[in-house]
PDB file of C-alpha atoms in Angstrom:
ATOM      1  CA  UNK I   1       6.854  20.784  -0.794  1.00 48.00           C
ATOM      2  CA  UNK I   2       4.542  22.045  -3.549  1.00 55.00           C
ATOM      3  CA  UNK I   3       7.449  22.649  -5.937  1.00 57.00           C
ATOM      4  CA  UNK I   4       8.751  19.124  -5.321  1.00 60.00           C
ATOM      5  CA  UNK I   5       5.310  17.672  -5.980  1.00 63.00           C
ATOM      6  CA  UNK I   6       5.003  19.517  -9.288  1.00 60.00           C
ATOM      7  CA  UNK I   7       8.516  18.505 -10.339  1.00 61.00           C
ATOM      8  CA  UNK I   8       7.644  14.835  -9.932  1.00 63.00           C
ATOM      9  CA  UNK I   9       4.572  14.886 -12.119  1.00 64.00           C
ATOM     10  CA  UNK I  10       5.115  13.175 -15.460  1.00 56.00           C
ATOM     11  CA  UNK I  11       2.264  13.472 -17.944  1.00 50.00           C
ATOM     12  CA  UNK I  12       1.036  10.209 -19.407  1.00 51.00           C
ATOM     13  CA  UNK I  13       0.551   9.662 -23.108  1.00 45.00           C
ATOM     14  CA  UNK I  14      -3.203   9.109 -22.956  1.00 50.00           C
ATOM     15  CA  UNK I  15      -5.378  11.539 -24.865  1.00 55.00           C
ATOM     16  CA  UNK I  16      -7.735  11.820 -21.912  1.00 63.00           C
ATOM     17  CA  UNK I  17      -6.743  14.837 -19.807  1.00 61.00           C
ATOM     18  CA  UNK I  18      -8.679  13.690 -16.745  1.00 62.00           C
ATOM     19  CA  UNK I  19      -7.104  10.212 -16.935  1.00 69.00           C
ATOM     20  CA  UNK I  20      -3.659  11.785 -17.215  1.00 83.00           C
ATOM     21  CA  UNK I  21      -4.120  13.923 -14.115  1.00 89.00           C
ATOM     22  CA  UNK I  22      -5.793  11.166 -12.113  1.00 91.00           C
ATOM     23  CA  UNK I  23      -3.199   8.528 -12.981  1.00 91.00           C
ATOM     24  CA  UNK I  24      -0.227  10.748 -12.249  1.00 91.00           C
ATOM     25  CA  UNK I  25      -1.589  12.160  -8.987  1.00 93.00           C
ATOM     26  CA  UNK I  26      -2.511   8.675  -7.781  1.00 94.00           C
ATOM     27  CA  UNK I  27       0.928   7.350  -8.755  1.00 92.00           C
ATOM     28  CA  UNK I  28       2.654  10.206  -6.960  1.00 91.00           C
ATOM     29  CA  UNK I  29       0.636   9.692  -3.772  1.00 93.00           C
ATOM     30  CA  UNK I  30       1.006   5.902  -3.683  1.00 93.00           C
ATOM     31  CA  UNK I  31       4.757   6.111  -4.279  1.00 90.00           C
ATOM     32  CA  UNK I  32       5.227   8.436  -1.320  1.00 88.00           C
ATOM     33  CA  UNK I  33       6.284  11.279  -3.620  1.00 88.00           C
ATOM     34  CA  UNK I  34       3.464  13.368  -2.158  1.00 89.00           C
ATOM     35  CA  UNK I  35       3.603  12.442   1.546  1.00 90.00           C
ATOM     36  CA  UNK I  36       0.661  12.553   3.964  1.00 92.00           C
ATOM     37  CA  UNK I  37      -0.417  16.126   4.620  1.00 92.00           C
ATOM     38  CA  UNK I  38       1.168  17.512   1.433  1.00 92.00           C
ATOM     39  CA  UNK I  39      -0.874  20.281  -0.161  1.00 93.00           C
ATOM     40  CA  UNK I  40      -2.153  19.738  -3.721  1.00 93.00           C
ATOM     41  CA  UNK I  41      -2.676  23.064  -5.548  1.00 93.00           C
ATOM     42  CA  UNK I  42      -5.301  22.542  -8.300  1.00 93.00           C
ATOM     43  CA  UNK I  43      -4.360  25.643 -10.326  1.00 92.00           C
ATOM     44  CA  UNK I  44      -0.688  24.723 -10.426  1.00 91.00           C
ATOM     45  CA  UNK I  45      -1.524  21.110 -11.287  1.00 91.00           C
ATOM     46  CA  UNK I  46      -3.646  22.356 -14.191  1.00 90.00           C
ATOM     47  CA  UNK I  47      -0.770  24.509 -15.408  1.00 89.00           C
ATOM     48  CA  UNK I  48       1.664  21.577 -15.157  1.00 86.00           C
ATOM     49  CA  UNK I  49      -0.576  19.460 -17.408  1.00 85.00           C
ATOM     50  CA  UNK I  50      -1.647  22.295 -19.675  1.00 86.00           C
ATOM     51  CA  UNK I  51      -5.332  21.637 -19.002  1.00 88.00           C
ATOM     52  CA  UNK I  52      -8.284  23.585 -17.636  1.00 90.00           C
ATOM     53  CA  UNK I  53      -9.152  23.322 -13.909  1.00 91.00           C
ATOM     54  CA  UNK I  54     -12.087  20.997 -14.700  1.00 91.00           C
ATOM     55  CA  UNK I  55     -10.176  17.701 -15.208  1.00 90.00           C
ATOM     56  CA  UNK I  56      -8.031  18.509 -12.182  1.00 93.00           C
ATOM     57  CA  UNK I  57     -11.087  18.997  -9.967  1.00 93.00           C
ATOM     58  CA  UNK I  58     -12.623  15.774 -11.329  1.00 93.00           C
ATOM     59  CA  UNK I  59      -9.427  13.840 -10.637  1.00 94.00           C
ATOM     60  CA  UNK I  60      -9.192  15.234  -7.112  1.00 96.00           C
ATOM     61  CA  UNK I  61     -12.844  14.372  -6.493  1.00 96.00           C
ATOM     62  CA  UNK I  62     -12.086  10.758  -7.452  1.00 96.00           C
ATOM     63  CA  UNK I  63      -9.054  10.668  -5.133  1.00 97.00           C
ATOM     64  CA  UNK I  64     -11.176  12.077  -2.299  1.00 97.00           C
ATOM     65  CA  UNK I  65     -13.619   9.215  -2.902  1.00 96.00           C
ATOM     66  CA  UNK I  66     -10.733   6.740  -2.731  1.00 96.00           C
ATOM     67  CA  UNK I  67      -9.629   8.177   0.607  1.00 96.00           C
ATOM     68  CA  UNK I  68      -6.233   9.283  -0.705  1.00 97.00           C
ATOM     69  CA  UNK I  69      -7.016  13.017  -0.637  1.00 97.00           C
ATOM     70  CA  UNK I  70      -9.030  15.195   1.744  1.00 97.00           C
ATOM     71  CA  UNK I  71     -10.668  18.520   0.974  1.00 96.00           C
ATOM     72  CA  UNK I  72     -11.500  21.189   3.506  1.00 94.00           C
ATOM     73  CA  UNK I  73     -13.120  24.527   2.637  1.00 91.00           C
ATOM     74  CA  UNK I  74     -10.663  27.335   3.101  1.00 88.00           C
ATOM     75  CA  UNK I  75      -7.745  24.914   3.331  1.00 89.00           C
ATOM     76  CA  UNK I  76      -7.861  23.155  -0.003  1.00 95.00           C
ATOM     77  CA  UNK I  77      -6.730  19.680  -1.021  1.00 96.00           C
ATOM     78  CA  UNK I  78      -4.161  17.670   0.873  1.00 96.00           C
ATOM     79  CA  UNK I  79      -2.912  14.102   0.814  1.00 96.00           C
ATOM     80  CA  UNK I  80      -4.836  12.177   3.457  1.00 95.00           C
ATOM     81  CA  UNK I  81      -3.054  11.878   6.808  1.00 92.00           C
ATOM     82  CA  UNK I  82      -4.816   9.312   9.029  1.00 90.00           C
ATOM     83  CA  UNK I  83      -4.022   9.240  12.726  1.00 88.00           C
ATOM     84  CA  UNK I  84      -2.286   6.274  14.346  1.00 85.00           C
ATOM     85  CA  UNK I  85      -5.641   4.923  15.561  1.00 87.00           C
ATOM     86  CA  UNK I  86      -7.084   5.268  12.066  1.00 90.00           C
ATOM     87  CA  UNK I  87      -4.075   3.444  10.615  1.00 88.00           C
ATOM     88  CA  UNK I  88      -4.625   0.611  13.076  1.00 88.00           C
ATOM     89  CA  UNK I  89      -8.227   0.376  11.924  1.00 91.00           C
ATOM     90  CA  UNK I  90      -7.147   0.348   8.264  1.00 92.00           C
ATOM     91  CA  UNK I  91      -4.652  -2.441   8.939  1.00 90.00           C
ATOM     92  CA  UNK I  92      -7.327  -4.396  10.812  1.00 92.00           C
ATOM     93  CA  UNK I  93      -9.713  -4.128   7.858  1.00 95.00           C
ATOM     94  CA  UNK I  94      -6.924  -4.963   5.426  1.00 94.00           C
ATOM     95  CA  UNK I  95      -6.001  -8.007   7.478  1.00 94.00           C
ATOM     96  CA  UNK I  96      -9.594  -9.215   7.566  1.00 96.00           C
ATOM     97  CA  UNK I  97      -9.920  -8.878   3.791  1.00 97.00           C
ATOM     98  CA  UNK I  98      -6.590 -10.564   3.156  1.00 97.00           C
ATOM     99  CA  UNK I  99      -7.367 -13.503   5.396  1.00 97.00           C
ATOM    100  CA  UNK I 100     -10.621 -14.036   3.497  1.00 97.00           C
ATOM    101  CA  UNK I 101      -8.706 -13.999   0.205  1.00 98.00           C
ATOM    102  CA  UNK I 102      -5.998 -16.338   1.493  1.00 98.00           C
ATOM    103  CA  UNK I 103      -8.530 -18.827   2.845  1.00 97.00           C
ATOM    104  CA  UNK I 104      -9.906 -19.287  -0.668  1.00 97.00           C
ATOM    105  CA  UNK I 105      -6.626 -18.904  -2.548  1.00 98.00           C
ATOM    106  CA  UNK I 106      -4.927 -21.751  -0.690  1.00 98.00           C
ATOM    107  CA  UNK I 107      -7.231 -24.230  -2.467  1.00 96.00           C
ATOM    108  CA  UNK I 108      -6.967 -22.562  -5.885  1.00 97.00           C
ATOM    109  CA  UNK I 109      -3.349 -21.459  -6.217  1.00 97.00           C
ATOM    110  CA  UNK I 110      -1.369 -23.105  -8.997  1.00 97.00           C
ATOM    111  CA  UNK I 111       2.341 -23.916  -9.117  1.00 96.00           C
ATOM    112  CA  UNK I 112       3.176 -20.840 -11.198  1.00 96.00           C
ATOM    113  CA  UNK I 113       1.570 -18.433  -8.738  1.00 96.00           C
ATOM    114  CA  UNK I 114       3.191 -20.192  -5.801  1.00 98.00           C
ATOM    115  CA  UNK I 115       6.571 -19.910  -7.508  1.00 98.00           C
ATOM    116  CA  UNK I 116       5.976 -16.201  -8.082  1.00 98.00           C
ATOM    117  CA  UNK I 117       5.401 -15.792  -4.347  1.00 98.00           C
ATOM    118  CA  UNK I 118       8.598 -17.745  -3.613  1.00 98.00           C
ATOM    119  CA  UNK I 119      10.533 -15.497  -6.012  1.00 98.00           C
ATOM    120  CA  UNK I 120       9.214 -12.371  -4.318  1.00 98.00           C
ATOM    121  CA  UNK I 121      10.165 -13.835  -0.927  1.00 98.00           C
ATOM    122  CA  UNK I 122      13.697 -14.358  -2.210  1.00 98.00           C
ATOM    123  CA  UNK I 123      13.721 -10.729  -3.354  1.00 98.00           C
ATOM    124  CA  UNK I 124      12.651  -9.634   0.124  1.00 97.00           C
ATOM    125  CA  UNK I 125      15.568 -11.489   1.671  1.00 97.00           C
ATOM    126  CA  UNK I 126      17.924  -9.682  -0.689  1.00 97.00           C
ATOM    127  CA  UNK I 127      16.319  -6.327   0.184  1.00 96.00           C
ATOM    128  CA  UNK I 128      16.942  -6.951   3.891  1.00 94.00           C
ATOM    129  CA  UNK I 129      20.522  -8.052   3.229  1.00 94.00           C
ATOM    130  CA  UNK I 130      21.331  -4.848   1.367  1.00 94.00           C
ATOM    131  CA  UNK I 131      19.224  -2.594   3.611  1.00 93.00           C
ATOM    132  CA  UNK I 132      17.060  -1.518   0.667  1.00 95.00           C
ATOM    133  CA  UNK I 133      13.940  -0.180   2.361  1.00 92.00           C
ATOM    134  CA  UNK I 134      12.183   0.851  -0.829  1.00 92.00           C
ATOM    135  CA  UNK I 135      12.647  -2.587  -2.407  1.00 95.00           C
ATOM    136  CA  UNK I 136      11.420  -4.244   0.781  1.00 96.00           C
ATOM    137  CA  UNK I 137       8.332  -2.033   0.840  1.00 93.00           C
ATOM    138  CA  UNK I 138       7.444  -2.520  -2.829  1.00 94.00           C
ATOM    139  CA  UNK I 139       8.191  -6.247  -2.929  1.00 97.00           C
ATOM    140  CA  UNK I 140       6.162  -6.924   0.226  1.00 96.00           C
ATOM    141  CA  UNK I 141       3.041  -5.859  -1.623  1.00 96.00           C
ATOM    142  CA  UNK I 142       3.960  -7.982  -4.638  1.00 97.00           C
ATOM    143  CA  UNK I 143       4.422 -10.996  -2.357  1.00 98.00           C
ATOM    144  CA  UNK I 144       1.006 -10.577  -0.752  1.00 98.00           C
ATOM    145  CA  UNK I 145      -0.594  -9.976  -4.133  1.00 97.00           C
ATOM    146  CA  UNK I 146       0.882 -13.228  -5.482  1.00 98.00           C
ATOM    147  CA  UNK I 147      -0.797 -15.211  -2.692  1.00 98.00           C
ATOM    148  CA  UNK I 148      -4.155 -13.412  -2.673  1.00 98.00           C
ATOM    149  CA  UNK I 149      -4.817 -13.056  -6.417  1.00 98.00           C
ATOM    150  CA  UNK I 150      -5.570 -16.764  -6.952  1.00 98.00           C
ATOM    151  CA  UNK I 151      -8.704 -16.432  -4.812  1.00 98.00           C
ATOM    152  CA  UNK I 152     -10.454 -15.329  -8.037  1.00 95.00           C
ATOM    153  CA  UNK I 153     -12.794 -12.962  -6.195  1.00 98.00           C
ATOM    154  CA  UNK I 154     -12.370  -9.614  -7.984  1.00 98.00           C
ATOM    155  CA  UNK I 155     -14.624  -7.577  -5.677  1.00 98.00           C
ATOM    156  CA  UNK I 156     -12.787  -8.809  -2.604  1.00 98.00           C
ATOM    157  CA  UNK I 157      -9.423  -8.124  -4.241  1.00 98.00           C
ATOM    158  CA  UNK I 158     -10.514  -4.618  -5.258  1.00 97.00           C
ATOM    159  CA  UNK I 159     -11.484  -3.833  -1.664  1.00 97.00           C
ATOM    160  CA  UNK I 160      -8.200  -5.306  -0.437  1.00 97.00           C
ATOM    161  CA  UNK I 161      -6.163  -3.217  -2.888  1.00 97.00           C
ATOM    162  CA  UNK I 162      -8.118  -0.052  -2.071  1.00 96.00           C
ATOM    163  CA  UNK I 163      -7.527  -0.554   1.648  1.00 95.00           C
ATOM    164  CA  UNK I 164      -3.824  -1.196   1.083  1.00 95.00           C
ATOM    165  CA  UNK I 165      -3.625   2.035  -0.935  1.00 95.00           C
ATOM    166  CA  UNK I 166      -4.762   4.043   2.083  1.00 94.00           C
ATOM    167  CA  UNK I 167      -1.494   3.263   3.882  1.00 90.00           C
ATOM    168  CA  UNK I 168       0.847   3.558   0.891  1.00 91.00           C
ATOM    169  CA  UNK I 169       1.657   7.292   1.239  1.00 89.00           C
ATOM    170  CA  UNK I 170       3.345   6.499   4.567  1.00 87.00           C
ATOM    171  CA  UNK I 171       5.718   3.949   2.943  1.00 88.00           C
ATOM    172  CA  UNK I 172       5.848   2.262   6.337  1.00 85.00           C
ATOM    173  CA  UNK I 173       7.830  -0.830   5.383  1.00 87.00           C
ATOM    174  CA  UNK I 174      10.706   1.471   4.384  1.00 87.00           C
ATOM    175  CA  UNK I 175      11.066   2.594   7.999  1.00 84.00           C
ATOM    176  CA  UNK I 176      10.724  -0.563  10.111  1.00 87.00           C
ATOM    177  CA  UNK I 177      13.834  -1.968  11.748  1.00 88.00           C
ATOM    178  CA  UNK I 178      15.846  -4.820  10.202  1.00 89.00           C
ATOM    179  CA  UNK I 179      14.682  -7.020  13.062  1.00 90.00           C
ATOM    180  CA  UNK I 180      11.051  -6.358  12.184  1.00 91.00           C
ATOM    181  CA  UNK I 181      11.768  -6.969   8.510  1.00 93.00           C
ATOM    182  CA  UNK I 182      13.308 -10.321   9.393  1.00 93.00           C
ATOM    183  CA  UNK I 183      10.319 -11.275  11.540  1.00 94.00           C
ATOM    184  CA  UNK I 184       7.944 -10.348   8.708  1.00 95.00           C
ATOM    185  CA  UNK I 185      10.012 -12.452   6.320  1.00 96.00           C
ATOM    186  CA  UNK I 186       9.796 -15.382   8.747  1.00 97.00           C
ATOM    187  CA  UNK I 187       6.014 -15.040   8.551  1.00 97.00           C
ATOM    188  CA  UNK I 188       6.237 -14.973   4.751  1.00 98.00           C
ATOM    189  CA  UNK I 189       8.253 -18.192   4.774  1.00 98.00           C
ATOM    190  CA  UNK I 190       5.670 -19.833   7.035  1.00 98.00           C
ATOM    191  CA  UNK I 191       2.883 -18.696   4.689  1.00 98.00           C
ATOM    192  CA  UNK I 192       4.677 -20.277   1.740  1.00 98.00           C
ATOM    193  CA  UNK I 193       5.074 -23.537   3.614  1.00 98.00           C
ATOM    194  CA  UNK I 194       1.407 -23.600   4.587  1.00 98.00           C
ATOM    195  CA  UNK I 195       0.376 -22.855   0.994  1.00 98.00           C
ATOM    196  CA  UNK I 196       2.606 -25.620  -0.320  1.00 97.00           C
ATOM    197  CA  UNK I 197       0.881 -28.025   2.102  1.00 97.00           C
ATOM    198  CA  UNK I 198      -2.561 -26.636   1.141  1.00 97.00           C
ATOM    199  CA  UNK I 199      -3.132 -26.203   4.885  1.00 98.00           C
ATOM    200  CA  UNK I 200      -5.837 -23.533   5.196  1.00 97.00           C
ATOM    201  CA  UNK I 201      -5.843 -23.571   8.997  1.00 98.00           C
ATOM    202  CA  UNK I 202      -2.098 -22.899   9.139  1.00 98.00           C
ATOM    203  CA  UNK I 203      -2.390 -20.185   6.477  1.00 98.00           C
ATOM    204  CA  UNK I 204      -4.956 -18.325   8.557  1.00 97.00           C
ATOM    205  CA  UNK I 205      -2.975 -18.808  11.764  1.00 97.00           C
ATOM    206  CA  UNK I 206       0.185 -17.360  10.193  1.00 97.00           C
ATOM    207  CA  UNK I 207      -1.759 -14.542   8.510  1.00 97.00           C
ATOM    208  CA  UNK I 208      -3.338 -13.551  11.807  1.00 95.00           C
ATOM    209  CA  UNK I 209       0.061 -13.506  13.510  1.00 95.00           C
ATOM    210  CA  UNK I 210       1.514 -11.529  10.617  1.00 95.00           C
ATOM    211  CA  UNK I 211      -1.110  -8.817  10.863  1.00 93.00           C
ATOM    212  CA  UNK I 212      -0.576  -8.494  14.606  1.00 91.00           C
ATOM    213  CA  UNK I 213       3.085  -7.927  13.803  1.00 91.00           C
ATOM    214  CA  UNK I 214       2.133  -5.304  11.224  1.00 87.00           C
ATOM    215  CA  UNK I 215       0.094  -3.475  13.845  1.00 83.00           C
ATOM    216  CA  UNK I 216       3.165  -3.418  16.070  1.00 83.00           C
ATOM    217  CA  UNK I 217       5.141  -2.025  13.134  1.00 81.00           C
ATOM    218  CA  UNK I 218       2.660   0.865  12.922  1.00 78.00           C
ATOM    219  CA  UNK I 219       3.465   1.828  16.507  1.00 71.00           C
ATOM    220  CA  UNK I 220       7.175   1.336  15.822  1.00 72.00           C
ATOM    221  CA  UNK I 221       7.212   3.731  12.867  1.00 73.00           C
ATOM    222  CA  UNK I 222       4.510   6.247  13.888  1.00 64.00           C
ATOM    223  CA  UNK I 223       6.861   8.665  15.651  1.00 58.00           C
ATOM    224  CA  UNK I 224       9.447   8.413  12.876  1.00 61.00           C
ATOM    225  CA  UNK I 225       6.823   9.301  10.286  1.00 58.00           C
ATOM    226  CA  UNK I 226       5.266  12.053  12.446  1.00 57.00           C
ATOM    227  CA  UNK I 227       1.838  10.420  12.306  1.00 58.00           C
ATOM    228  CA  UNK I 228      -0.829  12.277  14.257  1.00 53.00           C
ATOM    229  CA  UNK I 229      -2.115  10.615  17.424  1.00 47.00           C
ATOM    230  CA  UNK I 230      -5.728  10.728  18.557  1.00 48.00           C
TER     231      UNK I 230
END
Protein backbone atom coordinates (compact mmCIF):
# COMPACT_ATOMS: atom_id res chain seq x y z
CA UNK A 1 0.00 0.00 0.00
CA UNK A 2 2.81 2.41 0.89
CA UNK A 3 4.66 1.73 -2.37
CA UNK A 4 1.47 2.38 -4.36
CA UNK A 5 0.92 5.64 -2.51
CA UNK A 6 4.44 6.84 -3.26
CA UNK A 7 4.16 5.83 -6.91
CA UNK A 8 1.09 8.02 -7.35
CA UNK A 9 2.65 11.19 -6.01
CA UNK A 10 3.39 13.72 -8.73
CA UNK A 11 5.31 16.80 -7.62
CA UNK A 12 3.76 20.12 -8.57
CA UNK A 13 5.68 22.90 -10.24
CA UNK A 14 5.32 25.40 -7.41
CA UNK A 15 8.51 26.62 -5.78
CA UNK A 16 6.97 26.17 -2.35
CA UNK A 17 7.95 22.75 -0.98
CA UNK A 18 5.22 22.72 1.66
CA UNK A 19 2.57 23.66 -0.93
CA UNK A 20 3.81 20.89 -3.21
CA UNK A 21 3.54 18.22 -0.52
CA UNK A 22 0.22 19.49 0.80
CA UNK A 23 -1.40 19.77 -2.62
CA UNK A 24 -0.27 16.36 -3.79
CA UNK A 25 -1.16 14.53 -0.58
CA UNK A 26 -4.59 16.18 -0.50
CA UNK A 27 -5.16 15.33 -4.18
CA UNK A 28 -4.15 11.72 -3.60
CA UNK A 29 -6.46 11.33 -0.60
CA UNK A 30 -9.47 13.01 -2.22
CA UNK A 31 -9.10 10.95 -5.39
CA UNK A 32 -9.18 7.70 -3.44
CA UNK A 33 -5.58 6.95 -4.40
CA UNK A 34 -4.75 6.73 -0.69
CA UNK A 35 -7.80 4.93 0.72
CA UNK A 36 -9.10 5.24 4.29
CA UNK A 37 -6.69 3.67 6.75
CA UNK A 38 -3.68 3.87 4.41
CA UNK A 39 -0.44 4.64 6.21
CA UNK A 40 1.43 7.83 5.24
CA UNK A 41 5.19 7.52 5.93
CA UNK A 42 6.63 11.04 6.43
CA UNK A 43 10.27 10.06 5.79
CA UNK A 44 9.45 8.33 2.52
CA UNK A 45 7.23 11.23 1.45
CA UNK A 46 10.12 13.62 2.11
CA UNK A 47 12.42 11.46 0.01
CA UNK A 48 9.88 11.32 -2.83
CA UNK A 49 9.75 15.14 -2.96
CA UNK A 50 13.43 15.68 -2.23
CA UNK A 51 12.66 17.89 0.76
CA UNK A 52 13.44 17.89 4.47
CA UNK A 53 10.93 16.34 6.93
CA UNK A 54 9.76 19.82 8.00
CA UNK A 55 7.43 20.65 5.06
CA UNK A 56 6.06 17.11 5.18
CA UNK A 57 5.19 17.43 8.87
CA UNK A 58 3.61 20.85 8.23
CA UNK A 59 1.53 19.47 5.37
CA UNK A 60 0.38 16.51 7.45
CA UNK A 61 -0.51 18.84 10.32
CA UNK A 62 -2.75 20.81 7.94
CA UNK A 63 -4.41 17.61 6.69
CA UNK A 64 -5.00 16.50 10.29
CA UNK A 65 -6.74 19.84 10.87
CA UNK A 66 -8.90 19.25 7.80
CA UNK A 67 -9.93 15.84 9.12
CA UNK A 68 -8.40 13.95 6.19
CA UNK A 69 -5.51 12.47 8.19
CA UNK A 70 -5.22 11.17 11.75
CA UNK A 71 -2.08 10.91 13.85
CA UNK A 72 -1.57 8.54 16.74
CA UNK A 73 1.64 8.33 18.78
CA UNK A 74 3.42 5.09 18.09
CA UNK A 75 1.27 4.41 15.04
CA UNK A 76 2.00 7.37 12.82
CA UNK A 77 -0.10 9.07 10.17
CA UNK A 78 -2.97 7.40 8.38
CA UNK A 79 -5.76 8.51 6.08
CA UNK A 80 -8.83 9.12 8.22
CA UNK A 81 -11.25 6.19 8.39
CA UNK A 82 -14.56 7.28 9.96
CA UNK A 83 -16.98 4.63 11.17
CA UNK A 84 -20.37 4.13 9.54
CA UNK A 85 -22.04 6.18 12.31
CA UNK A 86 -19.51 8.96 11.81
CA UNK A 87 -20.14 8.92 8.06
CA UNK A 88 -23.87 9.26 8.71
CA UNK A 89 -23.16 12.28 10.88
CA UNK A 90 -20.93 13.81 8.18
CA UNK A 91 -23.63 13.31 5.55
CA UNK A 92 -26.21 14.86 7.89
CA UNK A 93 -24.04 17.94 8.38
CA UNK A 94 -23.28 18.10 4.67
CA UNK A 95 -26.97 17.89 3.87
CA UNK A 96 -27.81 20.67 6.31
CA UNK A 97 -25.16 22.94 4.79
CA UNK A 98 -26.21 22.14 1.25
CA UNK A 99 -29.87 22.81 1.92
CA UNK A 100 -28.94 26.22 3.34
CA UNK A 101 -26.93 26.97 0.19
CA UNK A 102 -29.68 25.75 -2.13
CA UNK A 103 -32.35 27.79 -0.36
CA UNK A 104 -30.43 30.97 -1.21
CA UNK A 105 -29.10 29.87 -4.59
CA UNK A 106 -32.56 29.19 -6.02
CA UNK A 107 -33.26 32.94 -6.00
CA UNK A 108 -29.83 33.95 -7.32
CA UNK A 109 -28.92 31.35 -9.93
CA UNK A 110 -28.54 32.63 -13.48
CA UNK A 111 -29.26 30.84 -16.75
CA UNK A 112 -25.60 29.97 -17.34
CA UNK A 113 -25.21 28.25 -13.97
CA UNK A 114 -28.50 26.42 -14.41
CA UNK A 115 -27.35 25.21 -17.82
CA UNK A 116 -24.09 23.99 -16.30
CA UNK A 117 -26.09 21.92 -13.83
CA UNK A 118 -28.21 20.52 -16.68
CA UNK A 119 -25.05 19.59 -18.60
CA UNK A 120 -23.63 17.78 -15.58
CA UNK A 121 -26.94 15.94 -15.16
CA UNK A 122 -26.69 14.80 -18.77
CA UNK A 123 -23.16 13.59 -18.05
CA UNK A 124 -24.45 11.61 -15.07
CA UNK A 125 -26.99 9.85 -17.26
CA UNK A 126 -24.21 8.87 -19.64
CA UNK A 127 -22.08 7.61 -16.73
CA UNK A 128 -24.93 5.34 -15.59
CA UNK A 129 -25.53 4.10 -19.13
CA UNK A 130 -21.90 3.05 -19.55
CA UNK A 131 -21.47 1.85 -15.95
CA UNK A 132 -18.69 4.38 -15.34
CA UNK A 133 -18.57 4.60 -11.55
CA UNK A 134 -15.69 7.04 -11.40
CA UNK A 135 -17.39 9.47 -13.80
CA UNK A 136 -20.62 9.19 -11.83
CA UNK A 137 -18.81 9.92 -8.57
CA UNK A 138 -16.84 12.90 -9.89
CA UNK A 139 -19.70 14.42 -11.87
CA UNK A 140 -22.12 14.15 -8.94
CA UNK A 141 -19.99 16.62 -7.03
CA UNK A 142 -19.78 18.94 -10.03
CA UNK A 143 -23.58 18.86 -10.33
CA UNK A 144 -24.11 19.79 -6.69
CA UNK A 145 -21.44 22.48 -6.91
CA UNK A 146 -23.19 24.05 -9.92
CA UNK A 147 -26.40 24.45 -7.92
CA UNK A 148 -24.87 25.58 -4.62
CA UNK A 149 -22.21 28.03 -5.85
CA UNK A 150 -24.72 30.73 -6.86
CA UNK A 151 -25.66 31.21 -3.20
CA UNK A 152 -22.70 33.64 -3.04
CA UNK A 153 -21.92 32.76 0.57
CA UNK A 154 -18.21 31.83 0.55
CA UNK A 155 -17.98 30.80 4.21
CA UNK A 156 -20.95 28.47 3.87
CA UNK A 157 -19.54 27.02 0.65
CA UNK A 158 -16.13 26.49 2.26
CA UNK A 159 -17.74 24.54 5.11
CA UNK A 160 -19.80 22.55 2.61
CA UNK A 161 -16.73 21.67 0.53
CA UNK A 162 -14.70 20.75 3.62
CA UNK A 163 -17.45 18.44 4.84
CA UNK A 164 -17.76 16.83 1.41
CA UNK A 165 -14.00 16.23 1.41
CA UNK A 166 -14.28 14.10 4.54
CA UNK A 167 -16.17 11.42 2.59
CA UNK A 168 -14.16 11.61 -0.64
CA UNK A 169 -11.52 8.97 0.24
CA UNK A 170 -14.30 6.36 0.29
CA UNK A 171 -15.37 7.18 -3.31
CA UNK A 172 -18.82 5.96 -2.32
CA UNK A 173 -20.71 6.90 -5.47
CA UNK A 174 -18.42 4.54 -7.40
CA UNK A 175 -19.84 1.58 -5.47
CA UNK A 176 -23.60 2.17 -5.28
CA UNK A 177 -25.86 0.01 -7.41
CA UNK A 178 -27.19 1.16 -10.80
CA UNK A 179 -30.65 1.32 -9.24
CA UNK A 180 -29.42 3.73 -6.58
CA UNK A 181 -27.61 5.79 -9.21
CA UNK A 182 -30.84 6.05 -11.19
CA UNK A 183 -32.80 7.11 -8.11
CA UNK A 184 -30.19 9.78 -7.32
CA UNK A 185 -30.41 11.01 -10.91
CA UNK A 186 -34.20 11.22 -10.58
CA UNK A 187 -33.65 13.49 -7.58
CA UNK A 188 -31.22 15.57 -9.63
CA UNK A 189 -33.82 15.98 -12.37
CA UNK A 190 -36.40 17.08 -9.79
CA UNK A 191 -33.92 19.60 -8.37
CA UNK A 192 -33.37 21.06 -11.83
CA UNK A 193 -37.10 21.39 -12.38
CA UNK A 194 -37.59 23.10 -9.03
CA UNK A 195 -34.71 25.49 -9.75
CA UNK A 196 -36.13 26.33 -13.16
CA UNK A 197 -39.44 27.19 -11.46
CA UNK A 198 -37.60 29.17 -8.73
CA UNK A 199 -39.60 27.07 -6.25
CA UNK A 200 -37.60 27.17 -3.00
CA UNK A 201 -40.02 24.93 -1.10
CA UNK A 202 -39.75 22.20 -3.74
CA UNK A 203 -35.96 22.56 -3.86
CA UNK A 204 -35.71 21.94 -0.13
CA UNK A 205 -38.19 19.06 -0.25
CA UNK A 206 -36.22 17.30 -3.01
CA UNK A 207 -32.89 18.04 -1.30
CA UNK A 208 -34.12 16.54 1.95
CA UNK A 209 -35.31 13.41 0.15
CA UNK A 210 -32.02 13.21 -1.73
CA UNK A 211 -29.95 13.28 1.43
CA UNK A 212 -32.08 10.56 3.00
CA UNK A 213 -31.30 8.49 -0.07
CA UNK A 214 -27.60 9.25 0.33
CA UNK A 215 -27.73 8.01 3.91
CA UNK A 216 -29.23 4.76 2.63
CA UNK A 217 -26.39 4.57 0.10
CA UNK A 218 -23.90 4.73 2.99
CA UNK A 219 -25.44 1.61 4.50
CA UNK A 220 -25.56 -0.02 1.06
CA UNK A 221 -21.84 0.48 0.42
CA UNK A 222 -20.41 0.23 3.96
CA UNK A 223 -19.75 -3.51 3.87
CA UNK A 224 -18.31 -3.33 0.35
CA UNK A 225 -15.88 -0.63 1.44
CA UNK A 226 -15.03 -2.38 4.74
CA UNK A 227 -16.06 0.66 6.77
CA UNK A 228 -15.72 0.19 10.52
CA UNK A 229 -18.95 -0.05 12.52
CA UNK A 230 -19.41 1.45 15.97
